[in-house]
Amino acid sequence: MRPSRYSACSRRVCIASLVTTAPARSATASGGGWQQVADLLEIARQAQRIMRRHPWLPTLVITRPTLGPNGIDLLEHLLDVLADHPAEPARKLEAFALLNALTALSVQNESAATNPGAQRESAYLHHVATAGNHPRIAALLAVTSPDEAPHDQFAAVLTRALTGVPG
């Protein structure tokens, strides 16, 4: 039997920890040798699927980061993936925090993009760009299009971020 983390903590902290750790129970480790970036992306994909199933979870991950028993297991799994990486232990912990935060933000952005207000925001941004007072925004919008975005933007952004953190 695993020791209970909840026996000596305040009620509010315990509740937040319980609700954030319960969905993490469905994250699993894959076997075999690790290819670090691919394995970190798989951890993030699992977290992404969990957060999509529990739409309240990304907000809690960002605003009340806490580790319950399943979060501890996930951290252990990530540290296992990075066991052979020469990064300092603190950088590995930063990678864990960054993976969780970027995954939660990504899920929140996906959800927000389906909101009708997102179309208004996009129209406003294009209006600002064509008004002439923001030449850098206009230049940015002139050279980018949704078709040019990476097929898997989540993986592209997370890979760039995670390869920079451990060093």
mmCIF file with all atom_site columns, C-alpha atoms in Angstrom:
data_model
loop_
_atom_site.group_PDB
_atom_site.id
_atom_site.type_symbol
_atom_site.label_atom_id
_atom_site.label_alt_id
_atom_site.label_comp_id
_atom_site.label_asym_id
_atom_site.label_entity_id
_atom_site.label_seq_id
_atom_site.pdbx_PDB_ins_code
_atom_site.Cartn_x
_atom_site.Cartn_y
_atom_site.Cartn_z
_atom_site.occupancy
_atom_site.B_iso_or_equiv
_atom_site.pdbx_formal_charge
_atom_site.auth_seq_id
_atom_site.auth_comp_id
_atom_site.auth_asym_id
_atom_site.auth_atom_id
_atom_site.pdbx_PDB_model_num
ATOM 1   C CA . MET A 1 1   ? 0.000   0.000  0.000   1.00 0.00 ? 1   MET A CA 1
ATOM 2   C CA . ARG A 1 2   ? 1.355   3.405  -0.947  1.00 0.00 ? 2   ARG A CA 1
ATOM 3   C CA . PRO A 1 3   ? 1.611   6.053  1.793   1.00 0.00 ? 3   PRO A CA 1
ATOM 4   C CA . SER A 1 4   ? -1.110  8.652  1.681   1.00 0.00 ? 4   SER A CA 1
ATOM 5   C CA . ARG A 1 5   ? -0.038  12.154 0.802   1.00 0.00 ? 5   ARG A CA 1
ATOM 6   C CA . TYR A 1 6   ? -3.339  13.491 2.070   1.00 0.00 ? 6   TYR A CA 1
ATOM 7   C CA . SER A 1 7   ? -3.092  12.581 5.750   1.00 0.00 ? 7   SER A CA 1
ATOM 8   C CA . ALA A 1 8   ? -1.264  15.763 6.772   1.00 0.00 ? 8   ALA A CA 1
ATOM 9   C CA . CYS A 1 9   ? -2.393  18.604 4.555   1.00 0.00 ? 9   CYS A CA 1
ATOM 10  C CA . SER A 1 10  ? -5.032  21.317 4.610   1.00 0.00 ? 10  SER A CA 1
ATOM 11  C CA . ARG A 1 11  ? -8.468  20.486 3.237   1.00 0.00 ? 11  ARG A CA 1
ATOM 12  C CA . ARG A 1 12  ? -8.266  22.939 0.305   1.00 0.00 ? 12  ARG A CA 1
ATOM 13  C CA . VAL A 1 13  ? -4.819  21.755 -0.802  1.00 0.00 ? 13  VAL A CA 1
ATOM 14  C CA . CYS A 1 14  ? -5.908  18.125 -0.492  1.00 0.00 ? 14  CYS A CA 1
ATOM 15  C CA . ILE A 1 15  ? -8.993  18.642 -2.623  1.00 0.00 ? 15  ILE A CA 1
ATOM 16  C CA . ALA A 1 16  ? -6.987  20.394 -5.352  1.00 0.00 ? 16  ALA A CA 1
ATOM 17  C CA . SER A 1 17  ? -4.399  17.637 -5.261  1.00 0.00 ? 17  SER A CA 1
ATOM 18  C CA . LEU A 1 18  ? -7.037  14.914 -5.408  1.00 0.00 ? 18  LEU A CA 1
ATOM 19  C CA . VAL A 1 19  ? -8.836  16.358 -8.413  1.00 0.00 ? 19  VAL A CA 1
ATOM 20  C CA . THR A 1 20  ? -5.654  17.027 -10.356 1.00 0.00 ? 20  THR A CA 1
ATOM 21  C CA . THR A 1 21  ? -4.103  13.651 -9.659  1.00 0.00 ? 21  THR A CA 1
ATOM 22  C CA . ALA A 1 22  ? -7.108  11.420 -10.339 1.00 0.00 ? 22  ALA A CA 1
ATOM 23  C CA . PRO A 1 23  ? -7.146  11.985 -14.128 1.00 0.00 ? 23  PRO A CA 1
ATOM 24  C CA . ALA A 1 24  ? -3.379  11.351 -14.292 1.00 0.00 ? 24  ALA A CA 1
ATOM 25  C CA . ARG A 1 25  ? -4.092  7.751  -13.304 1.00 0.00 ? 25  ARG A CA 1
ATOM 26  C CA . SER A 1 26  ? -4.801  7.030  -16.968 1.00 0.00 ? 26  SER A CA 1
ATOM 27  C CA . ALA A 1 27  ? -1.272  8.011  -18.099 1.00 0.00 ? 27  ALA A CA 1
ATOM 28  C CA . THR A 1 28  ? 0.872   4.980  -18.828 1.00 0.00 ? 28  THR A CA 1
ATOM 29  C CA . ALA A 1 29  ? 4.522   4.296  -19.450 1.00 0.00 ? 29  ALA A CA 1
ATOM 30  C CA . SER A 1 30  ? 5.620   2.707  -22.676 1.00 0.00 ? 30  SER A CA 1
ATOM 31  C CA . GLY A 1 31  ? 8.263   0.011  -22.554 1.00 0.00 ? 31  GLY A CA 1
ATOM 32  C CA . GLY A 1 32  ? 11.583  -0.441 -24.232 1.00 0.00 ? 32  GLY A CA 1
ATOM 33  C CA . GLY A 1 33  ? 14.388  2.017  -24.883 1.00 0.00 ? 33  GLY A CA 1
ATOM 34  C CA . TRP A 1 34  ? 13.644  5.722  -24.736 1.00 0.00 ? 34  TRP A CA 1
ATOM 35  C CA . GLN A 1 35  ? 14.126  8.245  -27.461 1.00 0.00 ? 35  GLN A CA 1
ATOM 36  C CA . GLN A 1 36  ? 13.952  11.241 -25.180 1.00 0.00 ? 36  GLN A CA 1
ATOM 37  C CA . VAL A 1 37  ? 12.100  13.806 -27.285 1.00 0.00 ? 37  VAL A CA 1
ATOM 38  C CA . ALA A 1 38  ? 9.648   11.290 -28.721 1.00 0.00 ? 38  ALA A CA 1
ATOM 39  C CA . ASP A 1 39  ? 9.002   9.889  -25.262 1.00 0.00 ? 39  ASP A CA 1
ATOM 40  C CA . LEU A 1 40  ? 8.500   13.341 -23.738 1.00 0.00 ? 40  LEU A CA 1
ATOM 41  C CA . LEU A 1 41  ? 6.042   14.095 -26.541 1.00 0.00 ? 41  LEU A CA 1
ATOM 42  C CA . GLU A 1 42  ? 4.184   10.871 -25.761 1.00 0.00 ? 42  GLU A CA 1
ATOM 43  C CA . ILE A 1 43  ? 3.937   11.893 -22.097 1.00 0.00 ? 43  ILE A CA 1
ATOM 44  C CA . ALA A 1 44  ? 2.582   15.269 -23.233 1.00 0.00 ? 44  ALA A CA 1
ATOM 45  C CA . ARG A 1 45  ? 0.117   13.605 -25.630 1.00 0.00 ? 45  ARG A CA 1
ATOM 46  C CA . GLN A 1 46  ? -1.197  11.439 -22.805 1.00 0.00 ? 46  GLN A CA 1
ATOM 47  C CA . ALA A 1 47  ? -1.595  14.528 -20.622 1.00 0.00 ? 47  ALA A CA 1
ATOM 48  C CA . GLN A 1 48  ? -3.298  16.309 -23.533 1.00 0.00 ? 48  GLN A CA 1
ATOM 49  C CA . ARG A 1 49  ? -5.829  13.475 -23.932 1.00 0.00 ? 49  ARG A CA 1
ATOM 50  C CA . ILE A 1 50  ? -6.502  13.453 -20.197 1.00 0.00 ? 50  ILE A CA 1
ATOM 51  C CA . MET A 1 51  ? -6.990  17.227 -20.119 1.00 0.00 ? 51  MET A CA 1
ATOM 52  C CA . ARG A 1 52  ? -9.356  17.109 -23.100 1.00 0.00 ? 52  ARG A CA 1
ATOM 53  C CA . ARG A 1 53  ? -11.483 14.566 -21.235 1.00 0.00 ? 53  ARG A CA 1
ATOM 54  C CA . HIS A 1 54  ? -11.471 16.749 -18.119 1.00 0.00 ? 54  HIS A CA 1
ATOM 55  C CA . PRO A 1 55  ? -11.878 20.362 -19.341 1.00 0.00 ? 55  PRO A CA 1
ATOM 56  C CA . TRP A 1 56  ? -11.525 21.781 -15.820 1.00 0.00 ? 56  TRP A CA 1
ATOM 57  C CA . LEU A 1 57  ? -8.068  20.237 -15.415 1.00 0.00 ? 57  LEU A CA 1
ATOM 58  C CA . PRO A 1 58  ? -5.894  22.615 -17.521 1.00 0.00 ? 58  PRO A CA 1
ATOM 59  C CA . THR A 1 59  ? -6.946  25.588 -15.390 1.00 0.00 ? 59  THR A CA 1
ATOM 60  C CA . LEU A 1 60  ? -6.049  23.729 -12.203 1.00 0.00 ? 60  LEU A CA 1
ATOM 61  C CA . VAL A 1 61  ? -2.703  22.587 -13.620 1.00 0.00 ? 61  VAL A CA 1
ATOM 62  C CA . ILE A 1 62  ? -1.804  26.191 -14.409 1.00 0.00 ? 62  ILE A CA 1
ATOM 63  C CA . THR A 1 63  ? -3.255  27.963 -11.380 1.00 0.00 ? 63  THR A CA 1
ATOM 64  C CA . ARG A 1 64  ? -2.793  25.370 -8.616  1.00 0.00 ? 64  ARG A CA 1
ATOM 65  C CA . PRO A 1 65  ? 0.067   23.090 -9.587  1.00 0.00 ? 65  PRO A CA 1
ATOM 66  C CA . THR A 1 66  ? 0.157   20.229 -7.141  1.00 0.00 ? 66  THR A CA 1
ATOM 67  C CA . LEU A 1 67  ? 1.466   16.678 -7.156  1.00 0.00 ? 67  LEU A CA 1
ATOM 68  C CA . GLY A 1 68  ? -0.575  13.789 -5.856  1.00 0.00 ? 68  GLY A CA 1
ATOM 69  C CA . PRO A 1 69  ? 0.402   10.126 -6.076  1.00 0.00 ? 69  PRO A CA 1
ATOM 70  C CA . ASN A 1 70  ? -0.283  9.866  -9.827  1.00 0.00 ? 70  ASN A CA 1
ATOM 71  C CA . GLY A 1 71  ? 1.539   13.131 -10.510 1.00 0.00 ? 71  GLY A CA 1
ATOM 72  C CA . ILE A 1 72  ? 4.506   11.747 -8.595  1.00 0.00 ? 72  ILE A CA 1
ATOM 73  C CA . ASP A 1 73  ? 4.369   8.635  -10.784 1.00 0.00 ? 73  ASP A CA 1
ATOM 74  C CA . LEU A 1 74  ? 4.326   10.841 -13.879 1.00 0.00 ? 74  LEU A CA 1
ATOM 75  C CA . LEU A 1 75  ? 7.316   12.847 -12.617 1.00 0.00 ? 75  LEU A CA 1
ATOM 76  C CA . GLU A 1 76  ? 9.166   9.588  -11.941 1.00 0.00 ? 76  GLU A CA 1
ATOM 77  C CA . HIS A 1 77  ? 8.353   8.432  -15.478 1.00 0.00 ? 77  HIS A CA 1
ATOM 78  C CA . LEU A 1 78  ? 9.673   11.687 -16.967 1.00 0.00 ? 78  LEU A CA 1
ATOM 79  C CA . LEU A 1 79  ? 12.836  11.417 -14.876 1.00 0.00 ? 79  LEU A CA 1
ATOM 80  C CA . ASP A 1 80  ? 13.236  7.865  -16.144 1.00 0.00 ? 80  ASP A CA 1
ATOM 81  C CA . VAL A 1 81  ? 12.972  9.149  -19.722 1.00 0.00 ? 81  VAL A CA 1
ATOM 82  C CA . LEU A 1 82  ? 15.663  11.735 -18.955 1.00 0.00 ? 82  LEU A CA 1
ATOM 83  C CA . ALA A 1 83  ? 17.840  9.437  -16.819 1.00 0.00 ? 83  ALA A CA 1
ATOM 84  C CA . ASP A 1 84  ? 20.664  9.354  -19.378 1.00 0.00 ? 84  ASP A CA 1
ATOM 85  C CA . HIS A 1 85  ? 20.419  13.043 -20.256 1.00 0.00 ? 85  HIS A CA 1
ATOM 86  C CA . PRO A 1 86  ? 23.350  15.057 -18.872 1.00 0.00 ? 86  PRO A CA 1
ATOM 87  C CA . ALA A 1 87  ? 21.151  17.953 -17.696 1.00 0.00 ? 87  ALA A CA 1
ATOM 88  C CA . GLU A 1 88  ? 21.215  19.046 -14.075 1.00 0.00 ? 88  GLU A CA 1
ATOM 89  C CA . PRO A 1 89  ? 18.349  17.626 -11.965 1.00 0.00 ? 89  PRO A CA 1
ATOM 90  C CA . ALA A 1 90  ? 16.823  21.103 -11.638 1.00 0.00 ? 90  ALA A CA 1
ATOM 91  C CA . ARG A 1 91  ? 16.625  21.403 -15.464 1.00 0.00 ? 91  ARG A CA 1
ATOM 92  C CA . LYS A 1 92  ? 14.796  18.060 -15.585 1.00 0.00 ? 92  LYS A CA 1
ATOM 93  C CA . LEU A 1 93  ? 12.280  19.330 -13.042 1.00 0.00 ? 93  LEU A CA 1
ATOM 94  C CA . GLU A 1 94  ? 11.864  22.485 -15.138 1.00 0.00 ? 94  GLU A CA 1
ATOM 95  C CA . ALA A 1 95  ? 11.188  20.285 -18.174 1.00 0.00 ? 95  ALA A CA 1
ATOM 96  C CA . PHE A 1 96  ? 8.429   18.518 -16.218 1.00 0.00 ? 96  PHE A CA 1
ATOM 97  C CA . ALA A 1 97  ? 6.868   21.844 -15.204 1.00 0.00 ? 97  ALA A CA 1
ATOM 98  C CA . LEU A 1 98  ? 7.146   23.203 -18.733 1.00 0.00 ? 98  LEU A CA 1
ATOM 99  C CA . LEU A 1 99  ? 5.649   20.069 -20.283 1.00 0.00 ? 99  LEU A CA 1
ATOM 100 C CA . ASN A 1 100 ? 2.654   20.264 -17.934 1.00 0.00 ? 100 ASN A CA 1
ATOM 101 C CA . ALA A 1 101 ? 2.142   24.010 -18.367 1.00 0.00 ? 101 ALA A CA 1
ATOM 102 C CA . LEU A 1 102 ? 2.481   24.042 -22.159 1.00 0.00 ? 102 LEU A CA 1
ATOM 103 C CA . THR A 1 103 ? 0.171   21.056 -22.468 1.00 0.00 ? 103 THR A CA 1
ATOM 104 C CA . ALA A 1 104 ? -2.457  22.738 -20.288 1.00 0.00 ? 104 ALA A CA 1
ATOM 105 C CA . LEU A 1 105 ? -2.137  26.010 -22.223 1.00 0.00 ? 105 LEU A CA 1
ATOM 106 C CA . SER A 1 106 ? -2.438  24.154 -25.511 1.00 0.00 ? 106 SER A CA 1
ATOM 107 C CA . VAL A 1 107 ? -5.648  22.445 -24.413 1.00 0.00 ? 107 VAL A CA 1
ATOM 108 C CA . GLN A 1 108 ? -7.047  25.766 -23.165 1.00 0.00 ? 108 GLN A CA 1
ATOM 109 C CA . ASN A 1 109 ? -6.197  27.414 -26.502 1.00 0.00 ? 109 ASN A CA 1
ATOM 110 C CA . GLU A 1 110 ? -7.876  24.592 -28.426 1.00 0.00 ? 110 GLU A CA 1
ATOM 111 C CA . SER A 1 111 ? -11.001 25.118 -26.385 1.00 0.00 ? 111 SER A CA 1
ATOM 112 C CA . ALA A 1 112 ? -10.887 28.900 -26.788 1.00 0.00 ? 112 ALA A CA 1
ATOM 113 C CA . ALA A 1 113 ? -10.433 28.599 -30.562 1.00 0.00 ? 113 ALA A CA 1
ATOM 114 C CA . THR A 1 114 ? -13.871 27.006 -30.834 1.00 0.00 ? 114 THR A CA 1
ATOM 115 C CA . ASN A 1 115 ? -15.454 29.965 -29.072 1.00 0.00 ? 115 ASN A CA 1
ATOM 116 C CA . PRO A 1 116 ? -17.228 32.431 -31.423 1.00 0.00 ? 116 PRO A CA 1
ATOM 117 C CA . GLY A 1 117 ? -15.266 35.226 -29.768 1.00 0.00 ? 117 GLY A CA 1
ATOM 118 C CA . ALA A 1 118 ? -12.068 33.837 -31.287 1.00 0.00 ? 118 ALA A CA 1
ATOM 119 C CA . GLN A 1 119 ? -13.299 34.743 -34.766 1.00 0.00 ? 119 GLN A CA 1
ATOM 120 C CA . ARG A 1 120 ? -13.985 38.293 -33.610 1.00 0.00 ? 120 ARG A CA 1
ATOM 121 C CA . GLU A 1 121 ? -10.480 38.515 -32.131 1.00 0.00 ? 121 GLU A CA 1
ATOM 122 C CA . SER A 1 122 ? -8.963  37.300 -35.392 1.00 0.00 ? 122 SER A CA 1
ATOM 123 C CA . ALA A 1 123 ? -11.009 39.805 -37.399 1.00 0.00 ? 123 ALA A CA 1
ATOM 124 C CA . TYR A 1 124 ? -9.923  42.579 -35.029 1.00 0.00 ? 124 TYR A CA 1
ATOM 125 C CA . LEU A 1 125 ? -6.266  41.616 -35.365 1.00 0.00 ? 125 LEU A CA 1
ATOM 126 C CA . HIS A 1 126 ? -6.554  41.748 -39.161 1.00 0.00 ? 126 HIS A CA 1
ATOM 127 C CA . HIS A 1 127 ? -8.316  45.115 -38.909 1.00 0.00 ? 127 HIS A CA 1
ATOM 128 C CA . VAL A 1 128 ? -5.485  46.466 -36.737 1.00 0.00 ? 128 VAL A CA 1
ATOM 129 C CA . ALA A 1 129 ? -2.923  45.133 -39.210 1.00 0.00 ? 129 ALA A CA 1
ATOM 130 C CA . THR A 1 130 ? -4.540  46.854 -42.161 1.00 0.00 ? 130 THR A CA 1
ATOM 131 C CA . ALA A 1 131 ? -5.103  50.161 -40.323 1.00 0.00 ? 131 ALA A CA 1
ATOM 132 C CA . GLY A 1 132 ? -1.420  51.033 -40.694 1.00 0.00 ? 132 GLY A CA 1
ATOM 133 C CA . ASN A 1 133 ? -0.481  51.835 -37.083 1.00 0.00 ? 133 ASN A CA 1
ATOM 134 C CA . HIS A 1 134 ? 1.121   48.478 -36.345 1.00 0.00 ? 134 HIS A CA 1
ATOM 135 C CA . PRO A 1 135 ? 3.555   47.652 -39.157 1.00 0.00 ? 135 PRO A CA 1
ATOM 136 C CA . ARG A 1 136 ? 5.130   44.675 -37.388 1.00 0.00 ? 136 ARG A CA 1
ATOM 137 C CA . ILE A 1 137 ? 1.748   43.018 -36.862 1.00 0.00 ? 137 ILE A CA 1
ATOM 138 C CA . ALA A 1 138 ? 0.898   43.715 -40.511 1.00 0.00 ? 138 ALA A CA 1
ATOM 139 C CA . ALA A 1 139 ? 4.227   42.218 -41.635 1.00 0.00 ? 139 ALA A CA 1
ATOM 140 C CA . LEU A 1 140 ? 3.710   39.164 -39.453 1.00 0.00 ? 140 LEU A CA 1
ATOM 141 C CA . LEU A 1 141 ? 0.229   38.512 -40.814 1.00 0.00 ? 141 LEU A CA 1
ATOM 142 C CA . ALA A 1 142 ? 1.406   39.132 -44.374 1.00 0.00 ? 142 ALA A CA 1
ATOM 143 C CA . VAL A 1 143 ? 3.966   36.316 -44.237 1.00 0.00 ? 143 VAL A CA 1
ATOM 144 C CA . THR A 1 144 ? 2.060   33.745 -42.180 1.00 0.00 ? 144 THR A CA 1
ATOM 145 C CA . SER A 1 145 ? -0.968  31.703 -42.984 1.00 0.00 ? 145 SER A CA 1
ATOM 146 C CA . PRO A 1 146 ? -2.674  28.755 -41.299 1.00 0.00 ? 146 PRO A CA 1
ATOM 147 C CA . ASP A 1 147 ? -1.483  26.587 -44.195 1.00 0.00 ? 147 ASP A CA 1
ATOM 148 C CA . GLU A 1 148 ? 2.139   27.321 -43.269 1.00 0.00 ? 148 GLU A CA 1
ATOM 149 C CA . ALA A 1 149 ? 1.750   26.189 -39.660 1.00 0.00 ? 149 ALA A CA 1
ATOM 150 C CA . PRO A 1 150 ? 3.355   22.845 -38.831 1.00 0.00 ? 150 PRO A CA 1
ATOM 151 C CA . HIS A 1 151 ? 1.007   19.893 -39.223 1.00 0.00 ? 151 HIS A CA 1
ATOM 152 C CA . ASP A 1 152 ? 1.391   19.198 -35.509 1.00 0.00 ? 152 ASP A CA 1
ATOM 153 C CA . GLN A 1 153 ? 1.958   22.610 -33.988 1.00 0.00 ? 153 GLN A CA 1
ATOM 154 C CA . PHE A 1 154 ? 1.726   21.261 -30.434 1.00 0.00 ? 154 PHE A CA 1
ATOM 155 C CA . ALA A 1 155 ? 4.592   18.842 -31.079 1.00 0.00 ? 155 ALA A CA 1
ATOM 156 C CA . ALA A 1 156 ? 6.659   21.504 -32.862 1.00 0.00 ? 156 ALA A CA 1
ATOM 157 C CA . VAL A 1 157 ? 6.315   24.066 -30.056 1.00 0.00 ? 157 VAL A CA 1
ATOM 158 C CA . LEU A 1 158 ? 6.803   21.543 -27.269 1.00 0.00 ? 158 LEU A CA 1
ATOM 159 C CA . THR A 1 159 ? 9.877   20.054 -28.962 1.00 0.00 ? 159 THR A CA 1
ATOM 160 C CA . ARG A 1 160 ? 11.491  23.477 -29.357 1.00 0.00 ? 160 ARG A CA 1
ATOM 161 C CA . ALA A 1 161 ? 10.736  24.335 -25.742 1.00 0.00 ? 161 ALA A CA 1
ATOM 162 C CA . LEU A 1 162 ? 11.834  21.030 -24.248 1.00 0.00 ? 162 LEU A CA 1
ATOM 163 C CA . THR A 1 163 ? 15.067  20.737 -26.225 1.00 0.00 ? 163 THR A CA 1
ATOM 164 C CA . GLY A 1 164 ? 16.066  24.150 -24.906 1.00 0.00 ? 164 GLY A CA 1
ATOM 165 C CA . VAL A 1 165 ? 15.343  23.510 -21.225 1.00 0.00 ? 165 VAL A CA 1
ATOM 166 C CA . PRO A 1 166 ? 17.568  20.548 -20.355 1.00 0.00 ? 166 PRO A CA 1
ATOM 167 C CA . GLY A 1 167 ? 20.406  22.108 -22.341 1.00 0.00 ? 167 GLY A CA 1
#
